[in-house]
Amino acid sequence: MAAAEESLLRQFPLLLPQNREKTVYEGFVSAQGRDFHLRILLPEDLQMKNARLLCSWQLKTVLNGYHQVVQQRMQHSPDLLSFMMELKMILEVALKNSQETRVLSAPPQFYSNLIEELGTLGWDKKCPWFLPLYRSPRWVLDCCYQSPPLLSPLSLLVCFNSVLFYLYPAESPDCFVDFPVPFPVSWTPQSSLVSIHSQFLAALDSLKTFWDVMDEIDEKTWVLEPEKPPRSATARRIAIGNNVSINIEVDPRHPTMLPECCFLGADHVVKPLGIKLSRNIHLWNPENSLLQNLKDVLEIDFPARATLEKSDFTMDCGICYAYHLDGVIPDQVCDNPQCGQPFHQICLYEWLRGLLTSRQSCNIMFGECPYCSKPITLKLSGKKS
C-alpha cells in the first residue's frame, strides 16, 4: 500500500475504495461528532480537478452556500487526501456557523400558519396531514385526489425539510407528483398550500385526455409491458397476436396524435404492419381515439380481454423456459413461419455466442435457431449487459 493510501486510510478510516482501480471512493466524513455520507468519483488519472463529489442530502444541506469553496478546493488539491482534509475543515466551519442544521423542529408560528392553510384547503383532502419521516428531519403533507374518471388515485406530496421551516412561505416546499410531465410550481412569498393545490388540480385537468387514452388501452387491450403502469407511464407494449406486439410512446401533451411506434416480432409478420402504417398514415384522425386510429391504420383488431386470455398469445422463452427474466419478457422471435419461437435477448445472445458457427457484424449476430436450426439474427441493443 502506497504511503498516500495509508495516510488516507489513517485520516479517514470510513472512506474506502470501491473498485480495484481506486477511482471510486465511498464512505463517511466526520465533523463535530456527526458522520456524513459521500461518494467521490475520480478520473483514470486520479486528478482531483476532474473528480466528482456526490453528497447525501444532509451533507448538501450543511454545505449550502459553500459549494463554490468546495469546488475551488477540489480544483487545486493535489490528491484525494489533501482534498478530504480541506473538505473536513470547510465542514467544521459550516457546522459551527449554521444554527439551522441543528434545529429539527419548527417554530410554533410555522405550525399555526400551516394548520390555518390546511383548514382553508379542506381537511377531507389530507391523508396524512403531518408525518415525520424516519431518520429524516423532513415532514410530509399528502393531498390526495380521487375522481371517478381516473382509475387510480393521484396524490400531491408536499415535503417540508426542517432547514426550510424558517424560509416558508418565502421559499416553496418540495412537491412530488406521479405525472408524465414536469410539475413546476409557481410560487411567490404570498403563496400557500392552497395555491399549490390549485395548480395541482389544473395540471390534473390538463392531463385528463392523456389518461383517458391510456385507460382505454389498458381496459380494452392486452398490455404486455408495463404490467402495472403508474400514472406517469407514457409507453405501452400491446399484444397484436401470437408473439407479435407493438410498443407505443404517447405524447402526454398531444395524446391523440400518432405516437412513436415500434413493432416487435418475426420479420415476416411485422414488416407488413410497418407497410400498412406508412400506407395508411393519412387515415389518422385526431378526433378519434388513439386505439381506434391504430386499428384503422394497421387494419387489425387487437386481442380483447373479453374474449382472449393472456396465455393465448404469449409464450415462454425457448431457452430459459420462463416468461419474465429480470423483469424482461421475450422480445426476439424466430423468423421461420413454421417455428416462431420467442426468446429473451440475453438468452439468445448467450446461445449464439456459444455456437462455433455464429458470426457477428457490427451490432448484429448471425446464427441458427435453437429450435428449427434455421438462420436467425439478433440485433444487439445493449440489454444483454
Short mmCIF file of C-alpha atoms in Angstrom, two decimals:
data_model
loop_
_atom_site.label_atom_id
_atom_site.label_comp_id
_atom_site.label_asym_id
_atom_site.label_seq_id
_atom_site.Cartn_x
_atom_site.Cartn_y
_atom_site.Cartn_z
CA MET A 1 0.00 0.00 0.00
CA ALA A 2 1.39 3.40 -1.01
CA ALA A 3 2.15 5.99 1.65
CA ALA A 4 -0.61 8.27 0.35
CA GLU A 5 -3.17 5.46 0.66
CA GLU A 6 -2.01 4.65 4.18
CA SER A 7 -2.36 8.31 5.19
CA LEU A 8 -5.84 8.48 3.65
CA LEU A 9 -6.95 5.34 5.48
CA ARG A 10 -5.48 6.61 8.75
CA GLN A 11 -7.08 10.05 8.50
CA PHE A 12 -10.41 8.86 7.03
CA PRO A 13 -10.96 5.21 8.02
CA LEU A 14 -14.62 5.35 6.93
CA LEU A 15 -13.78 6.31 3.31
CA LEU A 16 -12.89 3.20 1.29
CA PRO A 17 -12.17 2.45 -2.39
CA GLN A 18 -14.98 0.63 -4.19
CA ASN A 19 -13.04 -0.75 -7.15
CA ARG A 20 -9.59 -2.13 -7.95
CA GLU A 21 -8.58 0.97 -9.93
CA LYS A 22 -9.35 3.14 -6.87
CA THR A 23 -11.35 5.60 -8.96
CA VAL A 24 -14.44 5.31 -6.76
CA TYR A 25 -14.41 6.05 -3.04
CA GLU A 26 -17.45 5.85 -0.78
CA GLY A 27 -17.97 6.27 2.93
CA PHE A 28 -18.27 8.94 5.56
CA VAL A 29 -16.55 12.14 6.63
CA SER A 30 -16.87 13.06 10.31
CA ALA A 31 -17.20 16.53 11.81
CA GLN A 32 -18.33 17.63 15.27
CA GLY A 33 -19.38 14.12 16.18
CA ARG A 34 -21.55 13.64 13.09
CA ASP A 35 -20.94 11.35 10.10
CA PHE A 36 -21.88 12.49 6.59
CA HIS A 37 -22.13 10.08 3.67
CA LEU A 38 -20.37 10.94 0.41
CA ARG A 39 -19.09 9.35 -2.80
CA ILE A 40 -16.10 10.55 -4.83
CA LEU A 41 -15.59 9.63 -8.50
CA LEU A 42 -12.05 10.07 -9.80
CA PRO A 43 -10.91 10.03 -13.44
CA GLU A 44 -8.45 7.40 -14.64
CA ASP A 45 -5.50 9.73 -13.99
CA LEU A 46 -6.80 10.27 -10.38
CA GLN A 47 -6.58 14.06 -10.77
CA MET A 48 -8.86 15.89 -8.35
CA LYS A 49 -9.58 18.73 -10.78
CA ASN A 50 -11.69 16.33 -12.87
CA ALA A 51 -13.26 14.49 -9.93
CA ARG A 52 -16.94 14.50 -8.91
CA LEU A 53 -18.29 14.76 -5.36
CA LEU A 54 -21.68 13.19 -4.66
CA CYS A 55 -23.16 14.17 -1.29
CA SER A 56 -26.05 12.89 0.77
CA TRP A 57 -28.86 15.39 1.24
CA GLN A 58 -27.69 16.01 4.83
CA LEU A 59 -24.20 16.95 3.63
CA LYS A 60 -25.65 19.09 0.84
CA THR A 61 -27.73 20.94 3.41
CA VAL A 62 -24.75 21.67 5.64
CA LEU A 63 -22.59 22.80 2.70
CA ASN A 64 -25.29 25.03 1.26
CA GLY A 65 -23.51 28.29 0.46
CA TYR A 66 -20.07 26.66 0.47
CA HIS A 67 -20.35 24.90 -2.91
CA GLN A 68 -18.04 27.35 -4.68
CA VAL A 69 -15.40 26.97 -1.98
CA VAL A 70 -15.60 23.17 -2.15
CA GLN A 71 -15.32 23.26 -5.94
CA GLN A 72 -12.31 25.56 -5.72
CA ARG A 73 -10.55 23.30 -3.22
CA MET A 74 -11.23 20.31 -5.46
CA GLN A 75 -9.66 22.11 -8.43
CA HIS A 76 -6.46 22.94 -6.53
CA SER A 77 -5.95 19.87 -4.32
CA PRO A 78 -3.03 17.71 -5.49
CA ASP A 79 -4.59 14.45 -4.28
CA LEU A 80 -7.62 12.94 -2.57
CA LEU A 81 -6.11 13.13 0.93
CA SER A 82 -5.47 16.87 0.60
CA PHE A 83 -8.99 17.47 -0.63
CA MET A 84 -10.55 15.44 2.19
CA MET A 85 -8.60 17.46 4.74
CA GLU A 86 -9.86 20.67 3.12
CA LEU A 87 -13.42 19.34 2.98
CA LYS A 88 -13.32 18.41 6.67
CA MET A 89 -12.19 21.94 7.59
CA ILE A 90 -14.95 23.51 5.48
CA LEU A 91 -17.48 21.18 7.06
CA GLU A 92 -16.35 22.11 10.56
CA VAL A 93 -16.76 25.82 9.76
CA ALA A 94 -20.16 25.26 8.13
CA LEU A 95 -21.46 23.33 11.13
CA LYS A 96 -20.18 25.93 13.54
CA ASN A 97 -21.75 28.82 11.64
CA SER A 98 -25.06 27.15 10.89
CA GLN A 99 -27.68 27.00 13.60
CA GLU A 100 -30.47 25.89 11.31
CA THR A 101 -28.90 22.48 10.59
CA ARG A 102 -29.08 21.61 14.28
CA VAL A 103 -32.77 22.54 14.64
CA LEU A 104 -35.05 19.62 13.84
CA SER A 105 -38.31 21.21 14.99
CA ALA A 106 -40.19 24.13 13.57
CA PRO A 107 -41.16 27.29 15.50
CA PRO A 108 -44.79 27.43 16.75
CA GLN A 109 -45.70 30.05 14.14
CA PHE A 110 -44.91 27.58 11.36
CA TYR A 111 -47.40 25.03 12.71
CA SER A 112 -50.17 27.54 13.39
CA ASN A 113 -49.87 29.00 9.88
CA LEU A 114 -49.83 25.57 8.32
CA ILE A 115 -52.90 24.39 10.25
CA GLU A 116 -54.73 27.52 9.11
CA GLU A 117 -53.82 26.75 5.50
CA LEU A 118 -54.98 23.15 5.87
CA GLY A 119 -58.29 24.35 7.21
CA THR A 120 -58.74 26.59 4.18
CA LEU A 121 -57.75 23.76 1.86
CA GLY A 122 -60.22 21.35 3.46
CA TRP A 123 -59.40 18.53 5.82
CA ASP A 124 -61.01 15.94 3.54
CA LYS A 125 -58.08 16.23 1.10
CA LYS A 126 -55.29 15.24 3.51
CA CYS A 127 -54.06 11.79 4.44
CA PRO A 128 -51.93 12.12 6.49
CA TRP A 129 -51.59 15.85 7.17
CA PHE A 130 -48.27 15.69 9.05
CA LEU A 131 -45.83 12.80 9.19
CA PRO A 132 -42.18 12.98 10.32
CA LEU A 133 -40.14 10.58 8.18
CA TYR A 134 -37.89 8.01 9.89
CA ARG A 135 -34.32 9.25 10.44
CA SER A 136 -35.00 12.32 8.34
CA PRO A 137 -35.78 15.86 9.57
CA ARG A 138 -38.49 16.23 6.97
CA TRP A 139 -42.25 16.47 7.23
CA VAL A 140 -44.74 15.30 4.63
CA LEU A 141 -48.16 16.60 3.60
CA ASP A 142 -50.08 14.30 1.28
CA CYS A 143 -53.01 15.93 -0.56
CA CYS A 144 -54.96 13.04 -2.06
CA TYR A 145 -57.25 13.42 -5.04
CA GLN A 146 -59.74 10.91 -6.41
CA SER A 147 -62.10 11.25 -9.32
CA PRO A 148 -64.37 8.63 -10.94
CA PRO A 149 -62.89 9.15 -14.45
CA LEU A 150 -59.46 8.20 -13.12
CA LEU A 151 -58.85 4.53 -12.42
CA SER A 152 -56.43 5.19 -9.58
CA PRO A 153 -55.94 8.00 -7.05
CA LEU A 154 -53.31 10.64 -7.55
CA SER A 155 -51.51 12.47 -4.79
CA LEU A 156 -49.68 15.72 -4.37
CA LEU A 157 -46.83 15.07 -1.96
CA VAL A 158 -45.56 18.25 -0.31
CA CYS A 159 -42.35 17.94 1.72
CA PHE A 160 -41.01 20.44 4.24
CA ASN A 161 -37.37 20.00 5.10
CA SER A 162 -36.51 21.19 8.60
CA VAL A 163 -33.97 23.71 7.31
CA LEU A 164 -36.72 25.35 5.24
CA PHE A 165 -39.13 25.88 8.12
CA TYR A 166 -37.84 29.38 8.73
CA LEU A 167 -37.98 30.19 5.00
CA TYR A 168 -41.57 29.08 4.35
CA PRO A 169 -43.56 30.69 2.76
CA ALA A 170 -40.76 32.79 1.26
CA GLU A 171 -39.44 29.55 -0.26
CA SER A 172 -41.61 26.87 -1.85
CA PRO A 173 -41.69 23.38 -0.31
CA ASP A 174 -40.72 20.37 -2.45
CA CYS A 175 -43.62 18.94 -4.46
CA PHE A 176 -43.82 15.42 -5.90
CA VAL A 177 -46.49 14.06 -8.24
CA ASP A 178 -46.88 10.95 -10.40
CA PHE A 179 -47.29 12.92 -13.64
CA PRO A 180 -45.93 12.09 -17.12
CA VAL A 181 -44.75 15.71 -17.40
CA PRO A 182 -42.89 18.04 -15.03
CA PHE A 183 -44.91 19.84 -12.37
CA PRO A 184 -43.23 23.23 -11.92
CA VAL A 185 -44.81 25.16 -9.05
CA SER A 186 -45.38 28.88 -9.49
CA TRP A 187 -44.51 30.37 -6.10
CA THR A 188 -44.31 33.81 -4.51
CA PRO A 189 -43.90 34.79 -0.83
CA GLN A 190 -47.69 35.30 -0.79
CA SER A 191 -48.38 31.73 -1.97
CA SER A 192 -49.70 28.93 0.21
CA LEU A 193 -50.68 25.27 0.12
CA VAL A 194 -53.99 26.33 -1.38
CA SER A 195 -52.22 27.79 -4.42
CA ILE A 196 -50.13 24.63 -4.81
CA HIS A 197 -53.26 22.50 -4.65
CA SER A 198 -54.99 24.71 -7.24
CA GLN A 199 -52.04 24.28 -9.61
CA PHE A 200 -52.17 20.55 -8.94
CA LEU A 201 -55.86 20.38 -9.91
CA ALA A 202 -55.23 22.46 -13.04
CA ALA A 203 -52.42 20.11 -14.06
CA LEU A 204 -54.71 17.12 -13.46
CA ASP A 205 -57.34 18.64 -15.73
CA SER A 206 -54.80 19.27 -18.50
CA LEU A 207 -53.75 15.60 -18.43
CA LYS A 208 -57.24 14.10 -18.38
CA THR A 209 -57.27 13.38 -22.14
CA PHE A 210 -53.92 11.61 -21.88
CA TRP A 211 -55.13 9.40 -19.03
CA ASP A 212 -58.38 8.66 -20.88
CA VAL A 213 -56.32 7.46 -23.85
CA MET A 214 -54.10 5.25 -21.70
CA ASP A 215 -57.04 3.93 -19.67
CA GLU A 216 -58.83 2.80 -22.85
CA ILE A 217 -55.72 0.93 -23.96
CA ASP A 218 -55.35 -0.71 -20.54
CA GLU A 219 -59.04 -1.69 -20.43
CA LYS A 220 -59.54 -2.95 -23.98
CA THR A 221 -56.19 -4.50 -24.99
CA TRP A 222 -53.63 -6.86 -23.53
CA VAL A 223 -50.76 -4.69 -22.34
CA LEU A 224 -47.62 -6.80 -22.01
CA GLU A 225 -45.41 -4.08 -20.52
CA PRO A 226 -45.57 -2.49 -18.04
CA GLU A 227 -47.79 -4.91 -16.16
CA LYS A 228 -48.89 -2.33 -13.59
CA PRO A 229 -48.23 1.03 -15.24
CA PRO A 230 -48.05 4.09 -12.97
CA ARG A 231 -49.94 7.21 -13.95
CA SER A 232 -46.68 8.71 -15.19
CA ALA A 233 -46.03 5.91 -17.73
CA THR A 234 -46.28 7.05 -21.36
CA ALA A 235 -45.30 3.75 -23.04
CA ARG A 236 -47.31 0.59 -23.62
CA ARG A 237 -46.33 -2.66 -25.29
CA ILE A 238 -49.60 -4.03 -26.70
CA ALA A 239 -50.15 -7.59 -27.90
CA ILE A 240 -51.20 -7.88 -31.55
CA GLY A 241 -51.07 -11.64 -31.98
CA ASN A 242 -49.02 -14.72 -31.20
CA ASN A 243 -45.56 -13.32 -30.23
CA VAL A 244 -46.25 -10.08 -32.09
CA SER A 245 -46.66 -6.74 -30.35
CA ILE A 246 -46.39 -3.00 -30.85
CA ASN A 247 -44.64 -0.62 -28.49
CA ILE A 248 -46.10 2.89 -28.47
CA GLU A 249 -44.83 6.06 -26.79
CA VAL A 250 -47.65 8.56 -26.30
CA ASP A 251 -47.07 12.31 -26.09
CA PRO A 252 -48.90 13.47 -22.90
CA ARG A 253 -49.40 16.95 -24.38
CA HIS A 254 -50.87 15.61 -27.63
CA PRO A 255 -52.22 12.16 -26.69
CA THR A 256 -54.48 11.67 -29.73
CA MET A 257 -51.71 12.30 -32.26
CA LEU A 258 -49.78 9.47 -33.90
CA PRO A 259 -47.44 8.04 -31.22
CA GLU A 260 -43.95 6.66 -31.76
CA CYS A 261 -44.43 3.03 -32.84
CA CYS A 262 -42.09 0.05 -32.81
CA PHE A 263 -43.18 -3.43 -33.90
CA LEU A 264 -41.75 -6.50 -32.15
CA GLY A 265 -41.90 -9.98 -33.62
CA ALA A 266 -40.81 -12.05 -36.60
CA ASP A 267 -39.91 -10.07 -39.72
CA HIS A 268 -42.48 -11.78 -41.92
CA VAL A 269 -45.20 -10.53 -39.54
CA VAL A 270 -44.01 -7.07 -38.51
CA LYS A 271 -42.85 -5.87 -41.94
CA PRO A 272 -46.40 -5.93 -43.38
CA LEU A 273 -47.58 -3.99 -40.33
CA GLY A 274 -44.93 -1.34 -40.95
CA ILE A 275 -46.01 -1.08 -44.57
CA LYS A 276 -49.67 -0.63 -43.55
CA LEU A 277 -48.67 2.09 -41.08
CA SER A 278 -46.81 4.01 -43.78
CA ARG A 279 -49.54 3.47 -46.37
CA ASN A 280 -52.50 4.40 -44.15
CA ILE A 281 -50.95 7.17 -42.06
CA HIS A 282 -53.20 9.68 -43.85
CA LEU A 283 -56.20 7.99 -42.22
CA TRP A 284 -55.10 9.09 -38.74
CA ASN A 285 -57.83 11.30 -37.31
CA PRO A 286 -57.05 13.17 -34.05
CA GLU A 287 -60.80 13.41 -33.44
CA ASN A 288 -60.93 9.64 -32.94
CA SER A 289 -59.40 7.76 -30.02
CA LEU A 290 -55.81 6.62 -30.31
CA LEU A 291 -56.85 2.97 -30.06
CA GLN A 292 -59.41 3.31 -32.86
CA ASN A 293 -56.84 5.06 -35.04
CA LEU A 294 -54.35 2.24 -34.50
CA LYS A 295 -56.98 -0.28 -35.55
CA ASP A 296 -57.85 1.70 -38.69
CA VAL A 297 -54.28 2.42 -39.76
CA LEU A 298 -52.93 -1.10 -39.10
CA GLU A 299 -56.14 -2.76 -40.34
CA ILE A 300 -56.26 -5.07 -37.32
CA ASP A 301 -58.26 -5.85 -34.20
CA PHE A 302 -56.25 -6.12 -31.02
CA PRO A 303 -56.78 -9.20 -28.84
CA ALA A 304 -59.53 -8.24 -26.40
CA ARG A 305 -59.61 -9.03 -22.71
CA ALA A 306 -63.24 -10.07 -23.00
CA THR A 307 -62.58 -12.91 -25.44
CA LEU A 308 -58.94 -13.99 -25.01
CA GLU A 309 -56.63 -14.82 -22.13
CA LYS A 310 -53.09 -13.54 -21.98
CA SER A 311 -51.76 -17.08 -22.33
CA ASP A 312 -53.46 -17.36 -25.75
CA PHE A 313 -50.83 -15.17 -27.40
CA THR A 314 -47.78 -15.26 -25.11
CA MET A 315 -45.13 -17.98 -24.90
CA ASP A 316 -42.21 -18.63 -22.59
CA CYS A 317 -38.63 -18.18 -23.77
CA GLY A 318 -37.48 -21.21 -25.74
CA ILE A 319 -34.12 -21.25 -23.96
CA CYS A 320 -34.75 -20.47 -20.27
CA TYR A 321 -38.41 -21.65 -20.32
CA ALA A 322 -39.53 -18.57 -18.40
CA TYR A 323 -41.70 -15.63 -19.41
CA HIS A 324 -40.18 -12.99 -17.13
CA LEU A 325 -36.41 -12.75 -16.79
CA ASP A 326 -35.22 -9.86 -14.62
CA GLY A 327 -38.43 -8.03 -15.49
CA VAL A 328 -38.00 -8.58 -19.25
CA ILE A 329 -40.32 -10.64 -21.44
CA PRO A 330 -39.30 -12.46 -24.67
CA ASP A 331 -38.85 -9.93 -27.48
CA GLN A 332 -36.84 -11.94 -30.06
CA VAL A 333 -38.71 -14.29 -32.40
CA CYS A 334 -37.51 -16.84 -34.95
CA ASP A 335 -38.45 -15.60 -38.42
CA ASN A 336 -39.25 -19.10 -39.67
CA PRO A 337 -43.08 -19.18 -40.07
CA GLN A 338 -43.10 -22.87 -39.10
CA CYS A 339 -41.23 -22.08 -35.86
CA GLY A 340 -41.91 -18.60 -34.49
CA GLN A 341 -40.33 -19.46 -31.12
CA PRO A 342 -39.71 -16.41 -28.89
CA PHE A 343 -36.57 -15.79 -26.83
CA HIS A 344 -35.23 -13.26 -24.36
CA GLN A 345 -32.50 -11.19 -25.97
CA ILE A 346 -29.94 -12.15 -23.30
CA CYS A 347 -30.80 -15.85 -23.67
CA LEU A 348 -30.48 -15.80 -27.46
CA TYR A 349 -27.26 -13.81 -27.20
CA GLU A 350 -25.68 -16.36 -24.86
CA TRP A 351 -26.88 -19.21 -27.11
CA LEU A 352 -25.45 -17.70 -30.29
CA ARG A 353 -22.22 -16.75 -28.57
CA GLY A 354 -21.69 -20.40 -27.64
CA LEU A 355 -22.05 -21.67 -31.24
CA LEU A 356 -18.90 -22.08 -33.31
CA THR A 357 -20.90 -21.32 -36.47
CA SER A 358 -22.21 -17.96 -35.24
CA ARG A 359 -20.71 -14.72 -36.51
CA GLN A 360 -21.10 -11.05 -35.71
CA SER A 361 -21.07 -7.99 -37.95
CA CYS A 362 -21.18 -4.65 -36.13
CA ASN A 363 -24.07 -4.99 -33.68
CA ILE A 364 -25.82 -7.91 -35.41
CA MET A 365 -25.22 -11.58 -34.63
CA PHE A 366 -25.99 -14.34 -37.14
CA GLY A 367 -26.57 -17.95 -36.17
CA GLU A 368 -29.06 -20.80 -36.01
CA CYS A 369 -32.36 -21.00 -34.14
CA PRO A 370 -32.12 -23.38 -31.16
CA TYR A 371 -35.43 -24.99 -32.23
CA CYS A 372 -35.58 -25.24 -36.02
CA SER A 373 -31.89 -24.64 -36.89
CA LYS A 374 -32.93 -22.08 -39.49
CA PRO A 375 -30.92 -18.84 -39.78
CA ILE A 376 -31.69 -16.31 -37.05
CA THR A 377 -30.34 -12.83 -36.44
CA LEU A 378 -30.04 -10.82 -33.26
CA LYS A 379 -29.63 -7.05 -33.20
CA LEU A 380 -27.72 -6.14 -30.04
CA SER A 381 -29.23 -3.20 -28.21
CA GLY A 382 -27.19 -3.23 -25.00
CA LYS A 383 -29.81 -5.10 -22.97
CA LYS A 384 -27.55 -8.13 -22.75
CA SER A 385 -25.37 -6.36 -20.20
#
